[in-house]
Every structure is written in C-alpha cells, then in structure tokens.
Coordinates of C-alpha atoms and ligand atoms in Angstrom, one line a residue:
X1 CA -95.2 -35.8 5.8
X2 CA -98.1 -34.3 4.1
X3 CA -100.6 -36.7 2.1
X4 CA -101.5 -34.6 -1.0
X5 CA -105.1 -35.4 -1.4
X6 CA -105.8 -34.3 -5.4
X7 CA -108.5 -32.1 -6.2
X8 CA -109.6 -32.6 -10.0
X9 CA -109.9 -29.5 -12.1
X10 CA -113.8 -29.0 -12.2
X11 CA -113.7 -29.3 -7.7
X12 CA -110.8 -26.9 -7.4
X13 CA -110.7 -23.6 -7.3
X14 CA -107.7 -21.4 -8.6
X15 CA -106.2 -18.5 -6.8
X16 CA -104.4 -15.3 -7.5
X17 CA -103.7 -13.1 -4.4
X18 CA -106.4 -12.7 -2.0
X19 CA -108.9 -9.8 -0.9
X20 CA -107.4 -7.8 2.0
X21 CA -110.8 -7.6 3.8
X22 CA -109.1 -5.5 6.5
X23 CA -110.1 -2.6 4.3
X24 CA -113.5 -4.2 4.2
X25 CA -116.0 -2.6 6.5
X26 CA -119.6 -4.4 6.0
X27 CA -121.3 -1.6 8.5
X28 CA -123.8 -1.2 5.4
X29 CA -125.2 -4.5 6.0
X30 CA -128.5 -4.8 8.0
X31 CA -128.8 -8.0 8.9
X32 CA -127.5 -7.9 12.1
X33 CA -126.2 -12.1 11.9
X34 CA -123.7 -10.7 10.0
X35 CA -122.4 -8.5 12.8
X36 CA -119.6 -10.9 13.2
X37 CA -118.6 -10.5 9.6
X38 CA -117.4 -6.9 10.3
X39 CA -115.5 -7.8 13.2
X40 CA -113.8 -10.1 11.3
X41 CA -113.0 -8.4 8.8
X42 CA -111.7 -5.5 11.3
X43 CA -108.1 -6.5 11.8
X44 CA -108.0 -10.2 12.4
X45 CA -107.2 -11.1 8.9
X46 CA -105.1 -13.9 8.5
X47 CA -102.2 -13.4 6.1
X48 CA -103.8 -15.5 3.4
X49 CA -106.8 -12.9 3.4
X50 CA -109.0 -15.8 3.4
X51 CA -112.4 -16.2 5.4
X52 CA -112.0 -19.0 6.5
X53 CA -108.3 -17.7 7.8
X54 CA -110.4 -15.2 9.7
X55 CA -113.0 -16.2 11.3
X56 CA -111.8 -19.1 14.3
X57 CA -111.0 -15.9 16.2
X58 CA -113.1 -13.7 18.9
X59 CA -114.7 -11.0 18.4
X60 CA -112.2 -9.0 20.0
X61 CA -109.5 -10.7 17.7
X62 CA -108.4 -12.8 20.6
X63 CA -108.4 -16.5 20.0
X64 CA -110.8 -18.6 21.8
X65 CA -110.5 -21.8 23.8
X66 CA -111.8 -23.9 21.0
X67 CA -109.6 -22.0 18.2
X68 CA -106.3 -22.2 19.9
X69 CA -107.1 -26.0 20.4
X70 CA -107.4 -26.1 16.9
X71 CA -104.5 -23.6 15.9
X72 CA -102.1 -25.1 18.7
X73 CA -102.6 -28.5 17.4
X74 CA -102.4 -27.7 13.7
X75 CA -98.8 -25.1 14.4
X76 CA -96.3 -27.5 12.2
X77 CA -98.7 -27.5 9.5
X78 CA -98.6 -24.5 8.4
X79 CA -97.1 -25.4 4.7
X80 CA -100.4 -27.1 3.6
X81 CA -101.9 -24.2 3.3
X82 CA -103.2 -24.5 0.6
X83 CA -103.7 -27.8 0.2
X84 CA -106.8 -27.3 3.3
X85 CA -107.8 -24.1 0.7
X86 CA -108.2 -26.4 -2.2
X87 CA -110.1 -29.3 -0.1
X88 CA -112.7 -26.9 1.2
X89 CA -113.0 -25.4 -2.4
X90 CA -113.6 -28.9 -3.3
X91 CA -116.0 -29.7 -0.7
X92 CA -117.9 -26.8 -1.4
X93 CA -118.1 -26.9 -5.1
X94 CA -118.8 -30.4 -5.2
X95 CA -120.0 -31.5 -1.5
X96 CA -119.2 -35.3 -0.3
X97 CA -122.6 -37.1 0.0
X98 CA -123.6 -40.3 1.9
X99 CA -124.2 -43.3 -0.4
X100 CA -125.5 -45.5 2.3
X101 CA -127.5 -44.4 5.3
X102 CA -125.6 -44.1 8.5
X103 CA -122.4 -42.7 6.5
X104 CA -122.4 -39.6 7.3
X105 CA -124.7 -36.8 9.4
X106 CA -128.6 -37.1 7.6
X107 CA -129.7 -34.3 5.2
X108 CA -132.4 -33.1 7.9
X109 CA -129.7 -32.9 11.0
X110 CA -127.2 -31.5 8.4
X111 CA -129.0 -28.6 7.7
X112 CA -130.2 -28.3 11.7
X113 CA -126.5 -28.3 12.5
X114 CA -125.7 -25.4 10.0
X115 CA -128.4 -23.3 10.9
X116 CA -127.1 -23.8 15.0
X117 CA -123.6 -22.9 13.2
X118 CA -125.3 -19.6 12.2
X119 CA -126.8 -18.7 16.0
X120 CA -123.7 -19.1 18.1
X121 CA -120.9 -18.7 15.9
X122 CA -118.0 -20.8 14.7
X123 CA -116.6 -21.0 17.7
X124 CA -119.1 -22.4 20.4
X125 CA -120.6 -24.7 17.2
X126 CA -117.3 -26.3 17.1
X127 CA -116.5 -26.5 20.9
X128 CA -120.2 -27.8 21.5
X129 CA -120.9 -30.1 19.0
X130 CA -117.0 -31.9 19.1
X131 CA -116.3 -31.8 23.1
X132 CA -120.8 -31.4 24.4
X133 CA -122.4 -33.7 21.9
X134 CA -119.5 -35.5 21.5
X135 CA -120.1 -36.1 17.3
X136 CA -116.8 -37.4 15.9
X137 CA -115.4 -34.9 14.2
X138 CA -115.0 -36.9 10.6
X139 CA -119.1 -37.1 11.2
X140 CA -119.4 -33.7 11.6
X141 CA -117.6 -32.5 8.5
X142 CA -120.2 -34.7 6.3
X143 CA -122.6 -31.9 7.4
X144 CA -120.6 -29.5 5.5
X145 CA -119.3 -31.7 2.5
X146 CA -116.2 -33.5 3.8
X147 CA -115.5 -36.8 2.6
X148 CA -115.0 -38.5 6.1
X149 CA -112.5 -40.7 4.3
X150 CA -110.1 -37.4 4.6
X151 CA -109.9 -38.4 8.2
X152 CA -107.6 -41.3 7.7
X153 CA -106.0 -39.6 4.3
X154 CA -104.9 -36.7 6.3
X155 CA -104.9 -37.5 10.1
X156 CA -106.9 -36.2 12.7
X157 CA -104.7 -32.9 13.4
X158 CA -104.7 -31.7 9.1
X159 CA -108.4 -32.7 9.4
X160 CA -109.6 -30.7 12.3
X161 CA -107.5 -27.7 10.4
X162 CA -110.0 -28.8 7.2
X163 CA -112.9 -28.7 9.3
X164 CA -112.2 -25.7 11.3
X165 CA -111.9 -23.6 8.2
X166 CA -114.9 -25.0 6.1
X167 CA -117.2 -24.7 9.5
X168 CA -115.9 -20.9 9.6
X169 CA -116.1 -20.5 5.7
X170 CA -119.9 -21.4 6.2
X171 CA -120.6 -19.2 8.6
X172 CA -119.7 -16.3 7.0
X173 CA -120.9 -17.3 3.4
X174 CA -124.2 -15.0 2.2
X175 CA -127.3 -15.9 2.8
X176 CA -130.5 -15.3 0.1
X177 CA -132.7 -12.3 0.4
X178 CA -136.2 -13.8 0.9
X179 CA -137.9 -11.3 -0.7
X180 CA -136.1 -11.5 -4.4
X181 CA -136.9 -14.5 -6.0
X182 CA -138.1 -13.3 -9.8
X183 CA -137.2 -12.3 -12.8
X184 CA -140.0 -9.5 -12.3
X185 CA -138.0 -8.8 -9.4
X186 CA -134.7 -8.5 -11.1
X187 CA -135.8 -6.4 -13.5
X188 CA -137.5 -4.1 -10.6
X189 CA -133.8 -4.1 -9.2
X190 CA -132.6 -2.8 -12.6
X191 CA -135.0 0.2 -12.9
X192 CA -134.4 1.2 -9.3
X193 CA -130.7 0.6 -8.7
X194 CA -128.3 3.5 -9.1
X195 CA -124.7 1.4 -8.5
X196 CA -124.6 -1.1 -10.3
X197 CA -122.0 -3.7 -9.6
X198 CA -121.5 -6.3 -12.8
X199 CA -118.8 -9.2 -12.4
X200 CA -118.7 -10.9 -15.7
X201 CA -116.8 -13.9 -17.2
X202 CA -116.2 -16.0 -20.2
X203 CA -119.7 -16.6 -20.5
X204 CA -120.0 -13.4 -22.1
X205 CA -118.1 -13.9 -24.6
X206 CA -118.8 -17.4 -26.2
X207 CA -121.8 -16.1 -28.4
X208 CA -118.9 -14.3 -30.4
X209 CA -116.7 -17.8 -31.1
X210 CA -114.5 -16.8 -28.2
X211 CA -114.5 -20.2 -25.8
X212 CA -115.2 -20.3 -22.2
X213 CA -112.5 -22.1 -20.4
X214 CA -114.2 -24.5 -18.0
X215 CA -117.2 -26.0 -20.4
X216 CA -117.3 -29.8 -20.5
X217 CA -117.0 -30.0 -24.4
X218 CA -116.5 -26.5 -25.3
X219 CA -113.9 -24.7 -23.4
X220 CA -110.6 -23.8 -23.9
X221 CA -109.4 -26.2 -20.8
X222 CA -111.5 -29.2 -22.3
X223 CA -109.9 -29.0 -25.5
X224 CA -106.1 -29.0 -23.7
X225 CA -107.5 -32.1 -21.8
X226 CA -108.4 -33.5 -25.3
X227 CA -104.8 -33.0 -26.0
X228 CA -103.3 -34.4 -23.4
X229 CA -102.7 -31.6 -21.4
X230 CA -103.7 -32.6 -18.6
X231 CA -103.0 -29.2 -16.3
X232 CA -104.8 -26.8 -18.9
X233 CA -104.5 -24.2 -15.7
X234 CA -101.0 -24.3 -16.0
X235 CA -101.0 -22.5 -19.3
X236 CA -101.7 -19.7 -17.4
X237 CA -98.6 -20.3 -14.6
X238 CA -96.4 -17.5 -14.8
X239 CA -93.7 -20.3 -13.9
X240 CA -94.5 -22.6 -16.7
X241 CA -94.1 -19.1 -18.7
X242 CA -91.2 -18.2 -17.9
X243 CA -89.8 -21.6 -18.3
X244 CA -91.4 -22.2 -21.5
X245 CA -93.6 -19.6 -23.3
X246 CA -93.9 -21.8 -26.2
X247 CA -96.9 -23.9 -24.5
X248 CA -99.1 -20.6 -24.3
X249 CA -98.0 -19.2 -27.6
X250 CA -98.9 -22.8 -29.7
X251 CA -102.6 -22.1 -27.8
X252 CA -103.3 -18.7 -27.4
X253 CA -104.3 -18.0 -30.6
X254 CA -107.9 -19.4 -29.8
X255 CA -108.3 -16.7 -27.1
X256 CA -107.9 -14.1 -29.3
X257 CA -110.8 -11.6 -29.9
X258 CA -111.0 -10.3 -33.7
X259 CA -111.9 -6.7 -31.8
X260 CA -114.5 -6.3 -34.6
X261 CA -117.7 -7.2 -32.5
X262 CA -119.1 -7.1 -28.8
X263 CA -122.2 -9.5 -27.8
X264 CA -125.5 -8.2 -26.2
X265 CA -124.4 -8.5 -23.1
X266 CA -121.0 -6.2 -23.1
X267 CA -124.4 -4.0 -25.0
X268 CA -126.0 -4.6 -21.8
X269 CA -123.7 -3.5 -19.6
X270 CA -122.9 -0.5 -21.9
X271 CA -126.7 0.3 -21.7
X272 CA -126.3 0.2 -17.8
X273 CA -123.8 3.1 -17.9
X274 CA -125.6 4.9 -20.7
X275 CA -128.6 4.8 -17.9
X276 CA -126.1 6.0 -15.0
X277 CA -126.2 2.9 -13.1
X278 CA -123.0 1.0 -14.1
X279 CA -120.6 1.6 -11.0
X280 CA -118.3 -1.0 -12.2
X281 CA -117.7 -3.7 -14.4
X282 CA -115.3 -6.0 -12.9
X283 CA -114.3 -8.4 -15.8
X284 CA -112.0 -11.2 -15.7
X285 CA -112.3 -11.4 -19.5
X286 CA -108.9 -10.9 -21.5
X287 CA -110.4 -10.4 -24.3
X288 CA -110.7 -6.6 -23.9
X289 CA -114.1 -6.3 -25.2
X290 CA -115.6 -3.9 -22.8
X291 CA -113.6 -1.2 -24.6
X292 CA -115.3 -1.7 -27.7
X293 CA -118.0 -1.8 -26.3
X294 CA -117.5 1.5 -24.7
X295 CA -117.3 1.0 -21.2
X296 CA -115.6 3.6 -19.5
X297 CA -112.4 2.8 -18.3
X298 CA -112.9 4.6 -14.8
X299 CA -115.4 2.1 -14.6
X300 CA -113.9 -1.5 -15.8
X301 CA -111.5 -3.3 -13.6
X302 CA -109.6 -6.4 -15.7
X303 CA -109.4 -8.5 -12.9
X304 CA -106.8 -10.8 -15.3
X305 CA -105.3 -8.3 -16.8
X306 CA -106.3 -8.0 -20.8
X307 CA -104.5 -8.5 -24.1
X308 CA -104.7 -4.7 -24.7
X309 CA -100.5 -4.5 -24.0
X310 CA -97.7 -6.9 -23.5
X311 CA -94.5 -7.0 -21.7
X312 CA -90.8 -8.1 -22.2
X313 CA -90.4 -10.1 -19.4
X314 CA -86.1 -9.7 -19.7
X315 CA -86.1 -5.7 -20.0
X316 CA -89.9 -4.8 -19.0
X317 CA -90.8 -2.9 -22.6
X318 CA -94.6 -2.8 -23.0
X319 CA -96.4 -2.5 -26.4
X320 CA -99.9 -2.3 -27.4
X321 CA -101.1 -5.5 -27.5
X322 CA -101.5 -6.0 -31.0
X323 CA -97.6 -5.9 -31.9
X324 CA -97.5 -9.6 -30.6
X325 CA -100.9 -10.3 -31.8
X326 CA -99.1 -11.6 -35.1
X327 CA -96.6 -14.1 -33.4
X328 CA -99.9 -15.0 -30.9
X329 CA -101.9 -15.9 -34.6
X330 CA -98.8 -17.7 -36.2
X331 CA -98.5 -19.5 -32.8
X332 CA -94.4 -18.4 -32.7
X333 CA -93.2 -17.1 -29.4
X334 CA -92.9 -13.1 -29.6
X335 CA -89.5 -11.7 -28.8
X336 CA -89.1 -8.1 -27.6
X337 CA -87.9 -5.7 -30.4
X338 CA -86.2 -3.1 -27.7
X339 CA -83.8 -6.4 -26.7
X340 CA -83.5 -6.9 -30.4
X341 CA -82.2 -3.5 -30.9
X342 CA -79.8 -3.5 -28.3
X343 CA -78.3 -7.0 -28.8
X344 CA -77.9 -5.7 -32.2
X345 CA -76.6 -2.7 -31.3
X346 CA -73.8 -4.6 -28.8
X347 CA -73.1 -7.1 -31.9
X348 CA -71.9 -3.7 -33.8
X349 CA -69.9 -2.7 -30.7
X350 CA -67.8 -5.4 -30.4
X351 CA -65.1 -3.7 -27.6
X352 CA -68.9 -2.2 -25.4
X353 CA -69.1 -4.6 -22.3
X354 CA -71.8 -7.0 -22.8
X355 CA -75.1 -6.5 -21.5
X356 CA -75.9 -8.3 -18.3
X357 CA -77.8 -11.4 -19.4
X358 CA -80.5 -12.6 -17.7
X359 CA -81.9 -15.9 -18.5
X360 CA -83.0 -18.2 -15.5
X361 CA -84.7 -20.9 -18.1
X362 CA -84.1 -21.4 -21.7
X363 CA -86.8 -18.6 -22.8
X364 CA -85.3 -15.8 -21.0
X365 CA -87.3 -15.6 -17.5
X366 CA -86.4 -12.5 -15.2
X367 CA -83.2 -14.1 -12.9
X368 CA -80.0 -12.6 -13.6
X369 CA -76.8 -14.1 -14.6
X370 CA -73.5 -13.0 -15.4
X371 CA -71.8 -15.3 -17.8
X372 CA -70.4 -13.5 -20.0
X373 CA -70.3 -16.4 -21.9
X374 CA -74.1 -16.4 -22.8
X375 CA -75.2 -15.6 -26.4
X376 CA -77.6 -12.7 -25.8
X377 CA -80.8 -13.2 -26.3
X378 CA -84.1 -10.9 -26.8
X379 CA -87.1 -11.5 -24.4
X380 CA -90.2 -13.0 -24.4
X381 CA -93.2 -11.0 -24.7
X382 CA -96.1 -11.5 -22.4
X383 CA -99.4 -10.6 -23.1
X384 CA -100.4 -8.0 -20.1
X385 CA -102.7 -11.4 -18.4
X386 CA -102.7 -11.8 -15.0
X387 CA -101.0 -15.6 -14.8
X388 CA -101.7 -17.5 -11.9
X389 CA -99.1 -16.6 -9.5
X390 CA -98.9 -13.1 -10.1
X391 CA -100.9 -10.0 -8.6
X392 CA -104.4 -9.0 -9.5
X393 CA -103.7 -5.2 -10.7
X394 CA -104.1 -2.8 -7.5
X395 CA -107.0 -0.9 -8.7
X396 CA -108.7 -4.4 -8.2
X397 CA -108.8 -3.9 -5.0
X398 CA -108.4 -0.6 -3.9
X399 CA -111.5 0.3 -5.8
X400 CA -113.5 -3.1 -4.4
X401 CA -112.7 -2.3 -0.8
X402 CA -112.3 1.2 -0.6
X403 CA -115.1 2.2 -2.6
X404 CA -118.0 -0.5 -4.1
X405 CA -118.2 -3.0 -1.6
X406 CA -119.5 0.5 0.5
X407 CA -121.7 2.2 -2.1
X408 CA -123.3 -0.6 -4.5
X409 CA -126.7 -1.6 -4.4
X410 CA -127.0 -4.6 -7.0
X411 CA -124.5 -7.1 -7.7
X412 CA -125.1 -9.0 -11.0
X413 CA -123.2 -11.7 -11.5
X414 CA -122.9 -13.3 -15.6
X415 CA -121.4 -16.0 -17.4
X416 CA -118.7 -17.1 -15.3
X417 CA -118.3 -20.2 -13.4
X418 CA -117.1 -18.1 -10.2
X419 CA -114.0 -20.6 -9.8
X420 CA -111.1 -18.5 -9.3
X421 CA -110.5 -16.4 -6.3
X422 CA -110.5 -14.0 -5.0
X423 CA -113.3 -13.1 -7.9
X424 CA -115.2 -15.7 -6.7
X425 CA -114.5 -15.0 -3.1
X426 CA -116.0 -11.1 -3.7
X427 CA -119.9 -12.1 -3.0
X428 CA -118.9 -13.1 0.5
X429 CA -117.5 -9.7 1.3
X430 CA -120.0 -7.4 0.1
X431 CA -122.5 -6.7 2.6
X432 CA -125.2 -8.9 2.5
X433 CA -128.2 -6.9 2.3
X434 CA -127.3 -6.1 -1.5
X435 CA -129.1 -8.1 -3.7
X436 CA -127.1 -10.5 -5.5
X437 CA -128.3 -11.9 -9.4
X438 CA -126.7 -14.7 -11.0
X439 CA -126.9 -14.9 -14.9
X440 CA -125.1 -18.1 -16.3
X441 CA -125.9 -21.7 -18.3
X442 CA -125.3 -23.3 -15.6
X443 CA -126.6 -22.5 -11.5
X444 CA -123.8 -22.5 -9.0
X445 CA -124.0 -24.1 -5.4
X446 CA -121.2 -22.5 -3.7
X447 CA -122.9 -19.1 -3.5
X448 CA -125.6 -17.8 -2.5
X449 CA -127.5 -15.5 -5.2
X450 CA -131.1 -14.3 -4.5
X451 CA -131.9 -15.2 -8.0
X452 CA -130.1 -17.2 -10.8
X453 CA -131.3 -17.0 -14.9
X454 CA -130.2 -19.4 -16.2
X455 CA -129.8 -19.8 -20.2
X456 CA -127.6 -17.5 -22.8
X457 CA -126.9 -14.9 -21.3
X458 CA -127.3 -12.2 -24.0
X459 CA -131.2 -13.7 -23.9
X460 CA -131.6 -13.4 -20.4
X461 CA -130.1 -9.9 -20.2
X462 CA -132.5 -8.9 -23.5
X463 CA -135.9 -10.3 -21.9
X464 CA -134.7 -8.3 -18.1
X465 CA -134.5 -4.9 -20.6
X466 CA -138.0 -6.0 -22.1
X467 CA -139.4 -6.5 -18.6
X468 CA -137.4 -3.1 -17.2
X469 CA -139.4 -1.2 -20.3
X470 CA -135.7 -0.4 -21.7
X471 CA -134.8 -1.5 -25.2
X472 CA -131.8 -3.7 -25.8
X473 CA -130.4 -2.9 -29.4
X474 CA -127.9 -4.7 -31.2
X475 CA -127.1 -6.6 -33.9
X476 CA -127.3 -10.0 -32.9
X477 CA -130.8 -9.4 -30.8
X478 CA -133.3 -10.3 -33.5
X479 CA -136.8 -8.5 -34.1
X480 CA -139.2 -10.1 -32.6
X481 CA -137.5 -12.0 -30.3
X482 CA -139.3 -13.7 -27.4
X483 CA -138.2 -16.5 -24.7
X484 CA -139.5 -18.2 -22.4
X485 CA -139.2 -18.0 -18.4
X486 CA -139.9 -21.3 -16.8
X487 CA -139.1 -22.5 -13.0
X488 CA -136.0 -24.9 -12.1
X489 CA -137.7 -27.5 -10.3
X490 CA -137.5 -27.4 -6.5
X491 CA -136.1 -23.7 -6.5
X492 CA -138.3 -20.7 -5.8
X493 CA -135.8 -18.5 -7.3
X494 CA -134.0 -19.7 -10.4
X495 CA -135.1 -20.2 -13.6
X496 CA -134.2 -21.5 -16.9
X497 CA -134.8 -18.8 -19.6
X498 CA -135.0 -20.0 -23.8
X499 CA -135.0 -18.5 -27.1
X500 CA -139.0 -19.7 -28.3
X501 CA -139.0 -21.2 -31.4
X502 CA -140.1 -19.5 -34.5
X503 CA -143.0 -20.4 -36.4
X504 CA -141.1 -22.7 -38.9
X505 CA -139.5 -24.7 -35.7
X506 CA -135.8 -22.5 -36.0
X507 CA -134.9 -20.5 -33.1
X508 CA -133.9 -17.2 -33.9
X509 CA -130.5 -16.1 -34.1
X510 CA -129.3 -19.5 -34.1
X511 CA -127.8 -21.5 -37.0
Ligands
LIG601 P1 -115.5 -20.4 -17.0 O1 -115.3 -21.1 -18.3 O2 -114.9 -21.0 -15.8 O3 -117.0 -20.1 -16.8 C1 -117.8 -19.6 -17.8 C2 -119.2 -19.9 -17.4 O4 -120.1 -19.2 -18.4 C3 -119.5 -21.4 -17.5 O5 -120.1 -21.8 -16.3 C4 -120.5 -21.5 -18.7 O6 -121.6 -22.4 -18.4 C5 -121.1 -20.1 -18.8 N1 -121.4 -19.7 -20.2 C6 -120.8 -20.0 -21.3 N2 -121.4 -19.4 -22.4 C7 -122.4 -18.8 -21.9 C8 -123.5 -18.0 -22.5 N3 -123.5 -17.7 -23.8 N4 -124.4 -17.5 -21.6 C9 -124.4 -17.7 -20.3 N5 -123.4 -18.4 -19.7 C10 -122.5 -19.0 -20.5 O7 -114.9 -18.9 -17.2 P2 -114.6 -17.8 -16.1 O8 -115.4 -18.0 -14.9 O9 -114.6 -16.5 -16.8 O10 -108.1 -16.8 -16.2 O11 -113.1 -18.2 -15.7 C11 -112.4 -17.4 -14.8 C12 -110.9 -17.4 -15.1 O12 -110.4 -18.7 -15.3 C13 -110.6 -16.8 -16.4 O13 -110.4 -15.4 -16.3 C14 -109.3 -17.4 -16.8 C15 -109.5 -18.8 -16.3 O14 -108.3 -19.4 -15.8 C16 -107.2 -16.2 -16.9 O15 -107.4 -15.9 -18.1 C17 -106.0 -15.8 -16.3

C-alpha cells in the first residue's frame, strides 16, 4: 500500500506531458561534464521523459550494478510514479533543512558530496557513498533536500526509488556560467546574441491587471484558496472539466485579457524580433498577448494553448475565441451553437434517428452513450487551454528539440515561477554552455541561471535596453525613467532592480 505523502501547492510542481529528450542532442555544449547528458538523452529515455527517469543508466544504456539494485528492488512500485516526481519537485523547490545539528548531512559535507556526485556520476556516487562509506541512505538524501522522516513515511524500498531519482536529477541539473554575473553582462548578451530564446509567464502580464496565478496575495490560485478552493490547480483539470465546466466558467472571467493593451515587456520581446534576434518566444500565457503585440506567429509557441479559439468538446467545432468570451464575462457555461443547430434540427425531424448522444458526466464530456432515452444536449465549449492532463501542442516540441535547443545562444527567462513541467524542465535540456537570464520578482532555487534581475519586469527589461544603447518605447515606460541596480546579498549574480523615486517621493508610473 502506498503512503501518499502530500505535497502543498507552493512545493509541487504540475505536469503536462513530458519533453522527449530522445530528440535532444546537447553535442553543442562544451563543457565536457555534461558529456553524460548527451548520452542520456541518446535513447535511454525512460517513458516518463523525465531526467531523473534517465539518468540511473550506463552510458551505453545498460543498467549498472547499483541501478538495477535500485530498479530491481523498486519493480512493484511502479504506480507511484508520480508520487516520487512530485516529492523530488518538493524537495527541490523547497529543500528539507536540519533544525538541530546532527539531523541530517552538514551544509559543508552536503555540498562536498554533490560536487563528488558531479565527478563520478550518479551511479558510482550512489554505489560508493551507500555500500563504501556506508552513509545511511535517509542521511544521505538530507544532502539533497529529503526530509529523512520520508524514510519511515515511505519505507526503505519507495525511498531509495526517491533518492535515486533526486541524486540523478542533480547531476544533470545546469550549472552557472562563471563568467556572467551582471546586468552589464546581460545587456552585452543582448547586443551580441542572434537567437534569442524568451520563455515567459504570468509575470508578464500582471502590470496590465491580468493576475499571476501562484502570488501569495495576488494570484489567481490565492484568491481560489481565499474561497475555499482548496485545489485552485484543479480548475485547470481537463477531468474536473469535463465533469463540471461550471467551476472554470464562474472564474475565468478574471483571466480574461481586454486585447486592448500589451505591457513593456511583450514591447520587449517585440523589439527583439524587430532587431532579428527573437528565435522564439515560448509563452505559457493564455492570454494571447504576444499577437498584439506583433510577435510573429512562426516564432511564438503557446505552451498552454491560448484563448484565441475554443472547442466543443461533444462534436469538436472550434470558434474564435471571442464567441465564448461573452458566456466566459457573464460567468454562464458556453454551449456549442453547431450542437444547437443540429439538436434543433432533429427536434423538427421528429421520424430522423436520434443523434448518438454522448454525455459521460452531466456537462456533456466526450464518452459515448447510446440511450436513446437521453434528452439531447449541446456541448460545452472549451477555451483552446491546455488543461492539465492534456498534451502540450506538438509544435512545442518538435520546434524545442528539433530546432532551438540546437541553434539558440541566449535563453531569457521572465516572470514565471518555472513550476509546471516540462516548461520548467526546458533549462535542463538545453545545452549548458548557453547563457541562461532570469527576470522575475522573485529569485528561483531550483535552477540554475547565470544571472537573475529581479524586480518588475517591464523595469528590468527597460533599464537592459538603456544599458544595450536600444530604446524601449511604449506607453507605460515613462520619460525619464531611471532605477536602480543593487546586489542581493550573498549572490555575485543577482540583483534586485527598482523604479527610483521622483523628486516629489512618487515613483513613476505607479499609482
Ligand atoms: P506563476 O504565477 O506561477 O509565476 C509568475 C511569476 O511572475 C511569479 O513568481 C511572480 O513573482 C512573478 N511576477 C508577477 N508579476 C511580475 C512582474 N510584474 N514582473 C516580474 N515578475 C512578476 O505563473 P506561471 O509561471 O506563468 O497554466 O505559471 C505557469 C502555469 O501555471 C500557467 O501557464 C498556468 C498555471 O497553472 C495554465 O494556464 C494551464
């Protein structure tokens, strides 16, 4: 019987389908630790497409001693899954720490033991520091975050599944270029890039009234908490969907761009293209306002899908998005018109056979039925979002692995808290010698970015044009605007970044 250890919201990670990093070949990296990256990503993919599903294997895709010990032991366990995912997500998002001494492994030998981890490989690591230094193994995963608690909670054969897949996880995680580490530097990256990989998320957004989801008091999933929803993920479940739309259409409304205006940033990354650097602009915004802002759409990838069109989910009809947009407002679940039609149409034909009726669940979901019984009914309409549970589109990854993660030179990374895979999985499988820039309020742990900004990002992004000699316009940069650029205690390579205040004490641009 599995134990199902909870993971709250803010230490999880969600998933939609995974990167297929078979297609992945890293031969542009040249950091030759990382050799062992390619090879795993050369065929011995697991079928979750997860690194740390990869990874326990040799090099020649053979499993060794020490990862069939692990595999063999863990073979009736395959249905937790997971479960082991979403506890290394927690871990590594928000790593167990000792509160006494003695507890776990020391900070210093913690960080000796990872850096061993990245000289001999996941493999002998495991095998030398479990069976030739004898550390128990509930020790040893305090080194990389693990609550030795989960020992008991999950018994020694789920753990050493746990352990096995956070110690491969950290091996292949990125490491920091050394020599970026300012926003001088950034801004030299800008002028001399030429593909220019952007990964954006709600952040983006929020200076235009649209919420983030995942802010403590601001986002979308903090106000669902507020109301006693105590899922807010599961808004976005195609399940919950199908069995009852009317949960997303009372709270959509709030997602809902007016499609007048686009903030300095979507300017930004506009500006990128106009310079002929933008490769692609891999948004998991639904909010659709990259077209506005005139992003090519050879060049933008929804990752979530947007509410550009909708779909019956009965009899697959799509319309432009905004013939739902109405019901969305008026918070009333929107019923296809095409099913409309036709019910109508076998209501006037009273001797036609009846349609075959397909309702699974009470709001028409996509399982058939033949009850001829049934009082016909139209379909719901689905916004064209990628739910949890269904597919990221296909040009997701094609273009990821069969084209950028080979050609890009920059990755910037803005306004998004990097929570959901396999987004958040994509720094890890582009080749590491690409520098990596991470532009958010709030710096992230869980990867490794040669440089974070942190602050607004429509500031940030205005004072990296200033610095790159470009000009920024648009109508919610002010004239005259300046910020300031101060270092993040204890890190030689983030900083915060502020609007200064005006003369009279406002900050500009603010209420
Ligand atoms: P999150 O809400 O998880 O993260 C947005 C991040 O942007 C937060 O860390 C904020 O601190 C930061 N932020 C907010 N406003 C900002 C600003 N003006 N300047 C700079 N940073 C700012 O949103 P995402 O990471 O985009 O899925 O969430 C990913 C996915 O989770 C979404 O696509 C959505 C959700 O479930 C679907 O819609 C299907």
């Amino acid at each position: 019987m599995s134990t199902k250890v909870a993971t709250p919201l803010a230490h999880r990670k969600r998933r939609h389908s995974a990167i297929d990093r078979s297609a992945i070949d890293l031969t542009g990296s040249d950091d030759s630790k990382h050799s062992g990256h390619k090879t795993a990503t050369n065929g011995a993919v697991a079928a979750s497409g997860n690194i740390s599903d990869v990874a326990p294997r040799a090099e020649n895709g053979t499993s060794s001693h020490a990862t069939r010990k692990l595999e063999d032991e863990n073979d009736d366990s395959g249905e937790g899954e997971s479960e082991y995912e979403d506890i290394v997500d927690a871990a590594e998002l928000e790593p167990w720490r000792p509160l006494i001494e003695g507890e776990g492994v020391d900070s210093q030998t913690a960080s000796r033991l990872r850096s061993t981890l990245l000289h001999v490989g996941p493999e002998k690591f495991l095998h030398d520091a479990l069976t030739a230094a004898a550390i128990p193994p509930y020790i040893l995963g305090t080194a990389f975050g693990l609550d030795p608690a989960l020992f008991d909670q999950l018994g020694e054969n789920r753990y050493m599944h746990v352990l096995g897949q956070i110690v491969v996880r950290s091996y292949y995680k990125r490491r920091k270029l050394p020599q970026y580490n300012t926003i001088d530097d950034v801004a030299a990256l800008l002028r001399n890039s030429k593909n220019i990989m952007v990964i954006t998320g709600a952040g983006i957004s929020t200076s235009l009234g649209i919420p983030d989801f995942r802010s403590k008091t601001t986002g979308f999933y903090s106000k669902l908490l507020e109301r006693g929803i105590n899922e807010p993920e599961e808004v976005f479940d195609i399940h919950e969907f199908d069995y009852d739309p009317r949960t997303f259409y009372q709270l959509a409304a709030d997602l809902l761009p007016d499609h007048k205006h686009y903030s300095p940033t979507h300017g930004f990354i506009r500006l990128l293209q106009d310079k002929g650097k933008l490769q692609t602009n891999y948004t998991q915004n639904i909010d659709n306002l990259e077209e506005l802002a005139g992003i090519d759409k050879h060049r933008l990838i929804q990752c979530h899908g947007s509410f550009a069109g909708a779909t019956c989910r009965k009899c697959g009809h799509k319309v432009k998005g905004t013939e739902i947009f109405p019901d969305v407002r008026a918070k009333r679940v929107s019923r296809c018109q095409r099913c409309k039609a036709d019910i109508a149409a076998q209501a006037a034909a009273p001797k036609a056979k009846k349609a075959k009726k397909r309702t699974p669940t009470p709001y028409g979901g996509r399982s058939d039925s033949d009850d001829d019984d049934d009082i016909p009914e139209p379909g719901v309409m689905k916004p064209d979002i990628t739910f949890f549970g269904e597919q990221l589109p296909e040009d997701f990854f094609d273009r990821f692995t069969e084209r950028d993660v080979k050609t890009i030179d920059l990755v910037l990374v803005i306004g998004t808290s990097l929570k959901v895979a396999p987004v958040s999985e994509m720094p890890d499988f582009i080749p590491h010698h690409v520098p990596h820039i991470f532009i958010s309020r709030e710096p992230i742990e869980h990867v490794n970015f040669d440089v974070q900004l942190l602050g607004n990002c429509d500031d940030v992004v205005f004072e990296l044009c200033r610095r790159a000699g470009w000009e920024l316009k648009h109508r919610m940069v002010p004239k005259g605007l300046e910020v300031s650029v101060e270092a993040v205690e204890d890190f030689g390579s983030r900083w915060r970044v502020k609007r200064r205040p005006r003369e009279d004490g406002k900050v500009d641009g603010r209420p």
